[in-house]
Tab-separated table of C-alpha atoms in Angstrom:
chain	number	residue	atom	x	y	z
A	1	MET	CA	30.199	20.167	13.947
A	2	ALA	CA	29.322	17.114	11.834
A	3	GLU	CA	29.840	17.424	8.063
A	4	ASN	CA	26.205	16.421	7.517
A	5	LEU	CA	23.554	18.263	9.477
A	6	LEU	CA	21.196	15.265	9.273
A	7	GLU	CA	22.091	11.611	8.737
A	8	VAL	CA	19.343	9.007	8.612
A	9	ASN	CA	20.741	5.478	8.562
A	10	ASN	CA	18.678	2.362	7.825
A	11	LEU	CA	15.489	3.850	9.282
A	12	LYS	CA	12.581	1.448	9.720
A	13	THR	CA	9.144	2.654	10.810
A	14	TYR	CA	6.357	0.079	10.932
A	15	PHE	CA	2.663	0.284	11.769
A	16	PHE	CA	1.260	-2.678	13.667
A	17	THR	CA	-2.379	-3.037	12.577
A	18	ARG	CA	-5.039	-5.732	12.742
A	19	SER	CA	-4.527	-6.499	9.071
A	20	GLY	CA	-0.770	-6.918	9.476
A	21	VAL	CA	2.491	-5.041	9.863
A	22	VAL	CA	2.704	-2.124	7.428
A	23	LYS	CA	6.352	-1.409	6.619
A	24	ALA	CA	5.798	2.255	5.752
A	25	VAL	CA	9.517	3.103	5.911
A	26	ASP	CA	11.845	0.175	5.425
A	27	ASP	CA	15.609	0.717	5.537
A	28	VAL	CA	15.757	4.356	4.416
A	29	SER	CA	19.031	6.308	4.512
A	30	LEU	CA	19.576	9.957	3.578
A	31	THR	CA	21.821	12.918	4.377
A	32	ILE	CA	21.341	16.689	4.373
A	33	LYS	CA	24.226	19.129	4.543
A	34	PRO	CA	23.950	22.557	6.237
A	35	GLY	CA	22.134	24.981	3.940
A	36	GLN	CA	21.198	22.254	1.424
A	37	THR	CA	17.714	21.635	0.033
A	38	LEU	CA	16.919	17.926	-0.363
A	39	GLY	CA	13.846	16.874	-2.309
A	40	ILE	CA	11.941	13.697	-1.378
A	41	VAL	CA	9.622	12.617	-4.201
A	42	GLY	CA	7.321	9.707	-4.938
A	43	GLU	CA	3.683	8.667	-5.191
A	44	SER	CA	1.273	8.936	-2.277
A	45	GLY	CA	1.900	6.152	0.229
A	46	CYS	CA	5.586	5.681	-0.604
A	47	GLY	CA	6.743	6.719	2.894
A	48	LYS	CA	7.706	10.390	2.408
A	49	SER	CA	5.607	11.848	5.224
A	50	VAL	CA	6.295	8.959	7.596
A	51	THR	CA	10.026	9.536	7.094
A	52	ALA	CA	9.540	13.198	8.058
A	53	LEU	CA	7.402	12.346	11.088
A	54	SER	CA	9.994	9.778	12.171
A	55	ILE	CA	12.725	12.423	12.076
A	56	MET	CA	10.540	14.670	14.246
A	57	ARG	CA	9.631	11.695	16.486
A	58	LEU	CA	5.945	12.430	15.856
A	59	VAL	CA	4.845	8.975	14.669
A	60	ALA	CA	1.725	7.993	16.627
A	61	MET	CA	2.519	5.076	18.952
A	62	PRO	CA	0.549	2.833	18.764
A	63	PRO	CA	0.148	1.727	16.002
A	64	GLY	CA	3.409	3.170	14.649
A	65	LYS	CA	6.875	2.381	15.927
A	66	ILE	CA	10.431	3.128	14.838
A	67	VAL	CA	11.872	-0.376	14.964
A	68	GLY	CA	15.384	0.243	13.644
A	69	GLY	CA	17.994	2.652	12.378
A	70	GLU	CA	19.532	5.926	13.480
A	71	ILE	CA	18.552	9.576	13.060
A	72	ASN	CA	21.625	11.693	13.743
A	73	PHE	CA	21.095	15.448	13.894
A	74	ASN	CA	24.230	17.520	14.337
A	75	GLY	CA	26.026	14.395	15.507
A	76	GLU	CA	23.401	13.362	18.098
A	77	ASN	CA	21.000	10.428	17.742
A	78	ILE	CA	17.441	11.776	18.012
A	79	LEU	CA	16.127	8.290	18.813
A	80	GLU	CA	18.056	8.324	22.100
A	81	LYS	CA	16.573	11.613	23.354
A	82	ASP	CA	13.877	11.790	26.024
A	83	LEU	CA	10.651	13.804	25.774
A	84	ASP	CA	12.068	16.981	27.338
A	85	GLU	CA	15.063	16.961	24.993
A	86	LEU	CA	12.770	16.408	21.996
A	87	THR	CA	10.507	19.267	23.057
A	88	ASN	CA	13.498	21.603	23.197
A	89	LEU	CA	14.718	20.349	19.810
A	90	ARG	CA	11.437	20.746	17.929
A	91	GLY	CA	10.814	24.288	16.819
A	92	SER	CA	14.224	25.605	17.848
A	93	LYS	CA	16.609	23.333	15.902
A	94	ILE	CA	14.222	21.360	13.652
A	95	SER	CA	10.886	22.746	12.445
A	96	MET	CA	8.193	21.263	10.249
A	97	ILE	CA	5.562	22.687	7.932
A	98	PHE	CA	2.667	20.236	7.760
A	99	GLN	CA	0.531	19.466	4.708
A	100	ASP	CA	-2.687	21.282	5.612
A	101	PRO	CA	-2.215	24.681	7.269
A	102	MET	CA	-5.911	24.947	8.186
A	103	THR	CA	-5.780	21.848	10.379
A	104	SER	CA	-2.270	22.658	11.661
A	105	LEU	CA	-3.202	26.102	12.971
A	106	ASN	CA	-5.374	26.387	16.087
A	107	PRO	CA	-8.692	28.009	15.062
A	108	VAL	CA	-9.379	29.562	18.496
A	109	PHE	CA	-6.167	31.625	18.767
A	110	ASN	CA	-5.037	34.464	16.557
A	111	VAL	CA	-1.961	33.833	14.423
A	112	GLY	CA	0.182	36.321	16.321
A	113	PHE	CA	-0.374	34.410	19.565
A	114	GLN	CA	0.530	31.117	17.880
A	115	ILE	CA	3.845	32.478	16.602
A	116	ALA	CA	4.577	34.143	19.959
A	117	GLU	CA	3.837	30.869	21.771
A	118	THR	CA	6.580	29.132	19.777
A	119	VAL	CA	9.052	31.954	20.437
A	120	LYS	CA	8.380	31.998	24.189
A	121	ARG	CA	8.650	28.226	24.449
A	122	HIS	CA	12.278	28.365	23.336
A	123	HIS	CA	13.219	31.840	24.611
A	124	LYS	CA	11.813	31.967	28.124
A	125	ASP	CA	13.662	35.212	28.921
A	126	LEU	CA	11.501	37.173	26.453
A	127	SER	CA	8.511	39.158	27.701
A	128	ASN	CA	5.052	38.837	26.159
A	129	ASP	CA	5.539	42.148	24.358
A	130	GLN	CA	8.880	41.036	22.919
A	131	ALA	CA	7.413	37.734	21.733
A	132	TRP	CA	4.505	39.569	20.107
A	133	LYS	CA	6.925	41.946	18.402
A	134	ARG	CA	8.764	38.915	17.024
A	135	SER	CA	5.433	37.560	15.721
A	136	VAL	CA	4.774	40.754	13.797
A	137	GLU	CA	8.344	40.740	12.451
A	138	MET	CA	7.916	37.165	11.178
A	139	LEU	CA	4.580	37.922	9.518
A	140	ASP	CA	6.189	40.912	7.821
A	141	LEU	CA	9.123	38.709	6.781
A	142	VAL	CA	6.799	36.216	5.045
A	143	ARG	CA	5.121	39.130	3.245
A	144	ILE	CA	1.795	39.302	5.056
A	145	PRO	CA	0.458	42.801	4.267
A	146	ASP	CA	-0.210	45.051	7.272
A	147	ALA	CA	1.414	42.476	9.563
A	148	LYS	CA	0.777	44.409	12.786
A	149	LYS	CA	-2.969	44.357	12.176
A	150	ARG	CA	-3.178	40.864	10.657
A	151	ALA	CA	-1.367	39.322	13.642
A	152	LYS	CA	-4.635	39.749	15.550
A	153	ASN	CA	-6.619	37.793	12.924
A	154	TYR	CA	-7.617	34.141	13.201
A	155	PRO	CA	-6.670	31.372	10.726
A	156	HIS	CA	-10.104	31.340	9.046
A	157	GLU	CA	-9.592	35.004	8.095
A	158	PHE	CA	-6.635	34.102	5.865
A	159	SER	CA	-6.547	32.508	2.412
A	160	GLY	CA	-4.820	29.145	1.854
A	161	GLY	CA	-1.634	30.797	0.626
A	162	MET	CA	-1.592	33.241	3.546
A	163	ARG	CA	-2.116	30.421	6.054
A	164	GLN	CA	0.847	28.630	4.516
A	165	ARG	CA	2.903	31.782	5.012
A	166	VAL	CA	1.850	31.818	8.674
A	167	MET	CA	3.041	28.210	8.987
A	168	ILE	CA	6.389	29.210	7.491
A	169	ALA	CA	6.577	32.111	9.963
A	170	ILE	CA	5.974	29.744	12.897
A	171	ALA	CA	8.533	27.256	11.580
A	172	LEU	CA	11.260	29.877	11.131
A	173	ALA	CA	10.514	32.014	14.206
A	174	CYS	CA	13.376	30.474	16.203
A	175	ASN	CA	15.870	30.253	13.312
A	176	PRO	CA	16.020	26.420	13.063
A	177	LYS	CA	18.912	24.661	11.384
A	178	LEU	CA	16.586	22.246	9.532
A	179	LEU	CA	13.158	22.907	8.051
A	180	ILE	CA	11.019	19.939	6.973
A	181	ALA	CA	8.331	21.025	4.510
A	182	ASP	CA	5.730	18.317	3.891
A	183	GLU	CA	4.054	19.201	0.576
A	184	PRO	CA	3.821	22.917	1.436
A	185	THR	CA	2.159	23.811	-1.890
A	186	THR	CA	-0.665	21.240	-1.772
A	187	ALA	CA	-4.068	22.712	-2.771
A	188	LEU	CA	-2.538	26.054	-3.784
A	189	ASP	CA	-2.888	27.439	-7.295
A	190	VAL	CA	0.278	27.667	-9.382
A	191	THR	CA	0.784	31.410	-8.828
A	192	ILE	CA	0.605	31.075	-5.034
A	193	GLN	CA	2.758	27.933	-5.230
A	194	ALA	CA	5.500	29.906	-6.941
A	195	GLN	CA	5.267	32.677	-4.346
A	196	VAL	CA	5.451	30.254	-1.402
A	197	LEU	CA	8.413	28.371	-2.907
A	198	GLU	CA	10.261	31.590	-3.706
A	199	LEU	CA	9.635	32.756	-0.152
A	200	MET	CA	10.928	29.497	1.364
A	201	SER	CA	14.013	29.561	-0.837
A	202	GLY	CA	14.793	33.168	0.028
A	203	LEU	CA	14.312	32.673	3.763
A	204	SER	CA	16.404	29.478	3.660
A	205	LYS	CA	19.307	31.433	2.169
A	206	GLU	CA	18.830	34.340	4.571
A	207	PHE	CA	18.829	32.144	7.685
A	208	GLY	CA	21.191	29.451	6.341
A	209	THR	CA	18.522	26.838	6.999
A	210	ALA	CA	18.702	23.369	5.442
A	211	VAL	CA	15.414	22.208	3.906
A	212	MET	CA	13.911	18.759	3.434
A	213	LEU	CA	11.189	19.315	0.838
A	214	ILE	CA	8.607	16.539	0.489
A	215	THR	CA	6.543	16.683	-2.679
A	216	HIS	CA	5.094	14.688	-5.561
A	217	ASP	CA	5.645	17.606	-7.939
A	218	LEU	CA	8.877	17.179	-9.897
A	219	GLY	CA	8.527	20.705	-11.253
A	220	VAL	CA	8.833	22.024	-7.700
A	221	VAL	CA	11.929	19.886	-7.170
A	222	ALA	CA	13.597	21.158	-10.346
A	223	GLY	CA	13.314	24.763	-9.225
A	224	THR	CA	14.216	24.478	-5.546
A	225	CYS	CA	16.390	21.448	-4.704
A	226	GLN	CA	20.071	20.607	-5.046
A	227	HIS	CA	19.695	16.877	-4.410
A	228	VAL	CA	16.790	14.435	-4.822
A	229	ASN	CA	15.799	11.126	-3.236
A	230	VAL	CA	13.118	9.129	-5.067
A	231	MET	CA	11.064	6.874	-2.780
A	232	TYR	CA	8.931	3.868	-3.653
A	233	ALA	CA	7.202	1.392	-1.325
A	234	GLY	CA	9.063	2.607	1.757
A	235	HIS	CA	12.492	2.549	0.098
A	236	VAL	CA	14.805	5.080	-1.530
A	237	VAL	CA	15.168	3.709	-5.080
A	238	GLU	CA	17.298	6.515	-6.516
A	239	SER	CA	19.377	9.388	-5.186
A	240	ALA	CA	21.246	11.989	-7.218
A	241	PRO	CA	21.925	15.700	-7.720
A	242	VAL	CA	18.827	17.338	-9.180
A	243	HIS	CA	20.297	17.915	-12.661
A	244	GLN	CA	21.197	14.227	-13.021
A	245	ILE	CA	17.717	13.094	-12.017
A	246	PHE	CA	16.227	15.109	-14.878
A	247	GLN	CA	18.951	14.571	-17.489
A	248	THR	CA	19.880	10.919	-16.906
A	249	PRO	CA	17.350	9.149	-14.629
A	250	ALA	CA	18.573	5.649	-13.804
A	251	HIS	CA	15.704	3.820	-12.084
A	252	PRO	CA	12.684	2.832	-14.233
A	253	TYR	CA	10.363	4.335	-11.616
A	254	THR	CA	12.092	7.717	-11.867
A	255	VAL	CA	11.853	7.477	-15.661
A	256	GLY	CA	8.132	6.724	-15.303
A	257	LEU	CA	7.575	9.734	-13.039
A	258	LEU	CA	9.298	12.038	-15.519
A	259	ARG	CA	7.346	10.657	-18.483
A	260	SER	CA	4.035	11.220	-16.716
A	261	ILE	CA	4.442	14.993	-16.349
A	262	PRO	CA	4.302	17.693	-19.052
A	263	ARG	CA	7.653	19.025	-20.276
A	264	LEU	CA	8.456	22.238	-22.095
A	265	ASP	CA	11.080	20.521	-24.261
A	266	GLU	CA	8.601	17.960	-25.650
A	267	LYS	CA	6.927	18.396	-29.021
A	268	ARG	CA	3.518	20.029	-28.965
A	269	GLY	CA	0.778	17.398	-28.781
A	270	SER	CA	3.013	14.695	-27.247
A	271	ASN	CA	1.107	12.258	-25.053
A	272	LEU	CA	1.951	11.706	-21.408
A	273	ILE	CA	2.835	8.123	-20.489
A	274	PRO	CA	1.266	7.085	-17.167
A	275	ILE	CA	2.777	4.444	-14.881
A	276	SER	CA	0.594	1.356	-15.129
A	277	GLY	CA	-0.594	-0.660	-12.140
A	278	GLN	CA	-0.775	0.225	-8.454
A	279	PRO	CA	1.802	0.532	-5.650
A	280	PRO	CA	2.228	-2.665	-3.590
A	281	ASP	CA	0.402	-3.440	-0.353
A	282	LEU	CA	3.038	-2.693	2.300
A	283	SER	CA	1.294	-4.936	4.841
A	284	LYS	CA	2.264	-7.987	2.781
A	285	GLU	CA	5.711	-9.461	2.257
A	286	ILE	CA	7.333	-8.238	-0.943
A	287	ILE	CA	9.670	-10.667	-2.642
A	288	GLY	CA	12.133	-9.199	-5.106
A	289	CYS	CA	12.036	-5.624	-6.366
A	290	PRO	CA	8.859	-3.839	-5.162
A	291	TYR	CA	8.563	-2.075	-8.530
A	292	ALA	CA	8.796	-5.317	-10.560
A	293	PRO	CA	5.009	-5.726	-11.206
A	294	ARG	CA	4.894	-2.282	-12.857
A	295	CYS	CA	8.348	-2.173	-14.463
A	296	PRO	CA	8.668	-2.340	-18.285
A	297	LYS	CA	12.237	-3.690	-17.945
A	298	VAL	CA	11.459	-6.461	-15.444
A	299	GLN	CA	13.493	-9.693	-15.622
A	300	ASP	CA	13.213	-12.968	-13.685
A	301	ARG	CA	15.939	-11.825	-11.299
A	302	CYS	CA	13.873	-8.776	-10.348
A	303	ARG	CA	11.038	-10.992	-9.089
A	304	GLN	CA	13.369	-13.034	-6.894
A	305	GLU	CA	15.964	-10.599	-5.478
A	306	ARG	CA	15.684	-7.093	-4.054
A	307	PRO	CA	18.270	-4.728	-5.582
A	308	GLU	CA	20.340	-2.488	-3.318
A	309	LEU	CA	21.332	1.121	-3.919
A	310	LYS	CA	24.524	1.103	-6.005
A	311	PRO	CA	26.443	3.736	-7.995
A	312	VAL	CA	25.491	3.904	-11.656
A	313	GLY	CA	28.722	5.531	-12.812
A	314	ARG	CA	27.448	9.123	-12.879
A	315	GLY	CA	29.074	10.913	-9.963
A	316	GLU	CA	26.913	10.812	-6.836
A	317	GLN	CA	23.982	9.055	-8.534
A	318	VAL	CA	22.868	5.742	-7.035
A	319	ALA	CA	19.905	3.513	-7.938
A	320	ALA	CA	18.340	0.317	-6.611
A	321	CYS	CA	17.995	-1.478	-9.950
A	322	PHE	CA	19.658	-4.462	-11.605
A	323	TYR	CA	19.188	-2.921	-15.061
A	324	PRO	CA	19.452	0.877	-14.683
A	325	ASP	CA	19.040	3.128	-17.724
């Protein structure tokens, strides 16, 4: 077995539109070890979700296309697999929790059927009764009260937090090795967020599942991840163990993200410092560092050359910046 469960090398996913080529993911590399939780953070539009969809080979073509790179899962390049191989891979080895559970669940089938459908797709030897029993077991595992009865309910009969639990049940029904969670706590209140995250963390440990957690919430990352990749404008601009990201952030963008959220160790009444400006238009050519127009430390070199990810002298921490903190 490969040392890394997932290795993404120099991934490039572009969208070919009438207004130009949008380089949504441009030369992204990342690794996830078995059982590890990797956080992917950044503003909306930075390429987090497109990276996840590329790994699952779910990018809509056209207009999207993976134009370069490798996605190696358990030593095999996903980009070289045909449709049948991908269908067998999705759900059984790699599963994904999408952003909005209401639009991800089918409104005309009860939730028990939808879990059973996934189980039967990858375990054809199971009978309908056995698959249904597995559905009830999964709903009970994700703490749905009275799971046997609720399995017969439809998605609209569940709250947002409960629907998210159903999505987790579907994703974990076949014991995948990798779970990709694309902002699983979006639109949930903080109490339900904590419950969902605690549930995911517990199930990950129980099943030994690696997790790729996509979020814009650094508080979520601090409590659940071992390693963090910070993305900006389709690039990974910093990568480090989670404690280093919070204690000694190196890239100015990471520093900006941390300054723009409330912290318990700050003095009462301290003002948050927002990041000025807007993310760049990815359909236009970017010369130099993509963060240069918004960076408080920008120099002439930053506007002319694009920095590469390099070690900053703090263990595994790397940053794409000429003048890291």
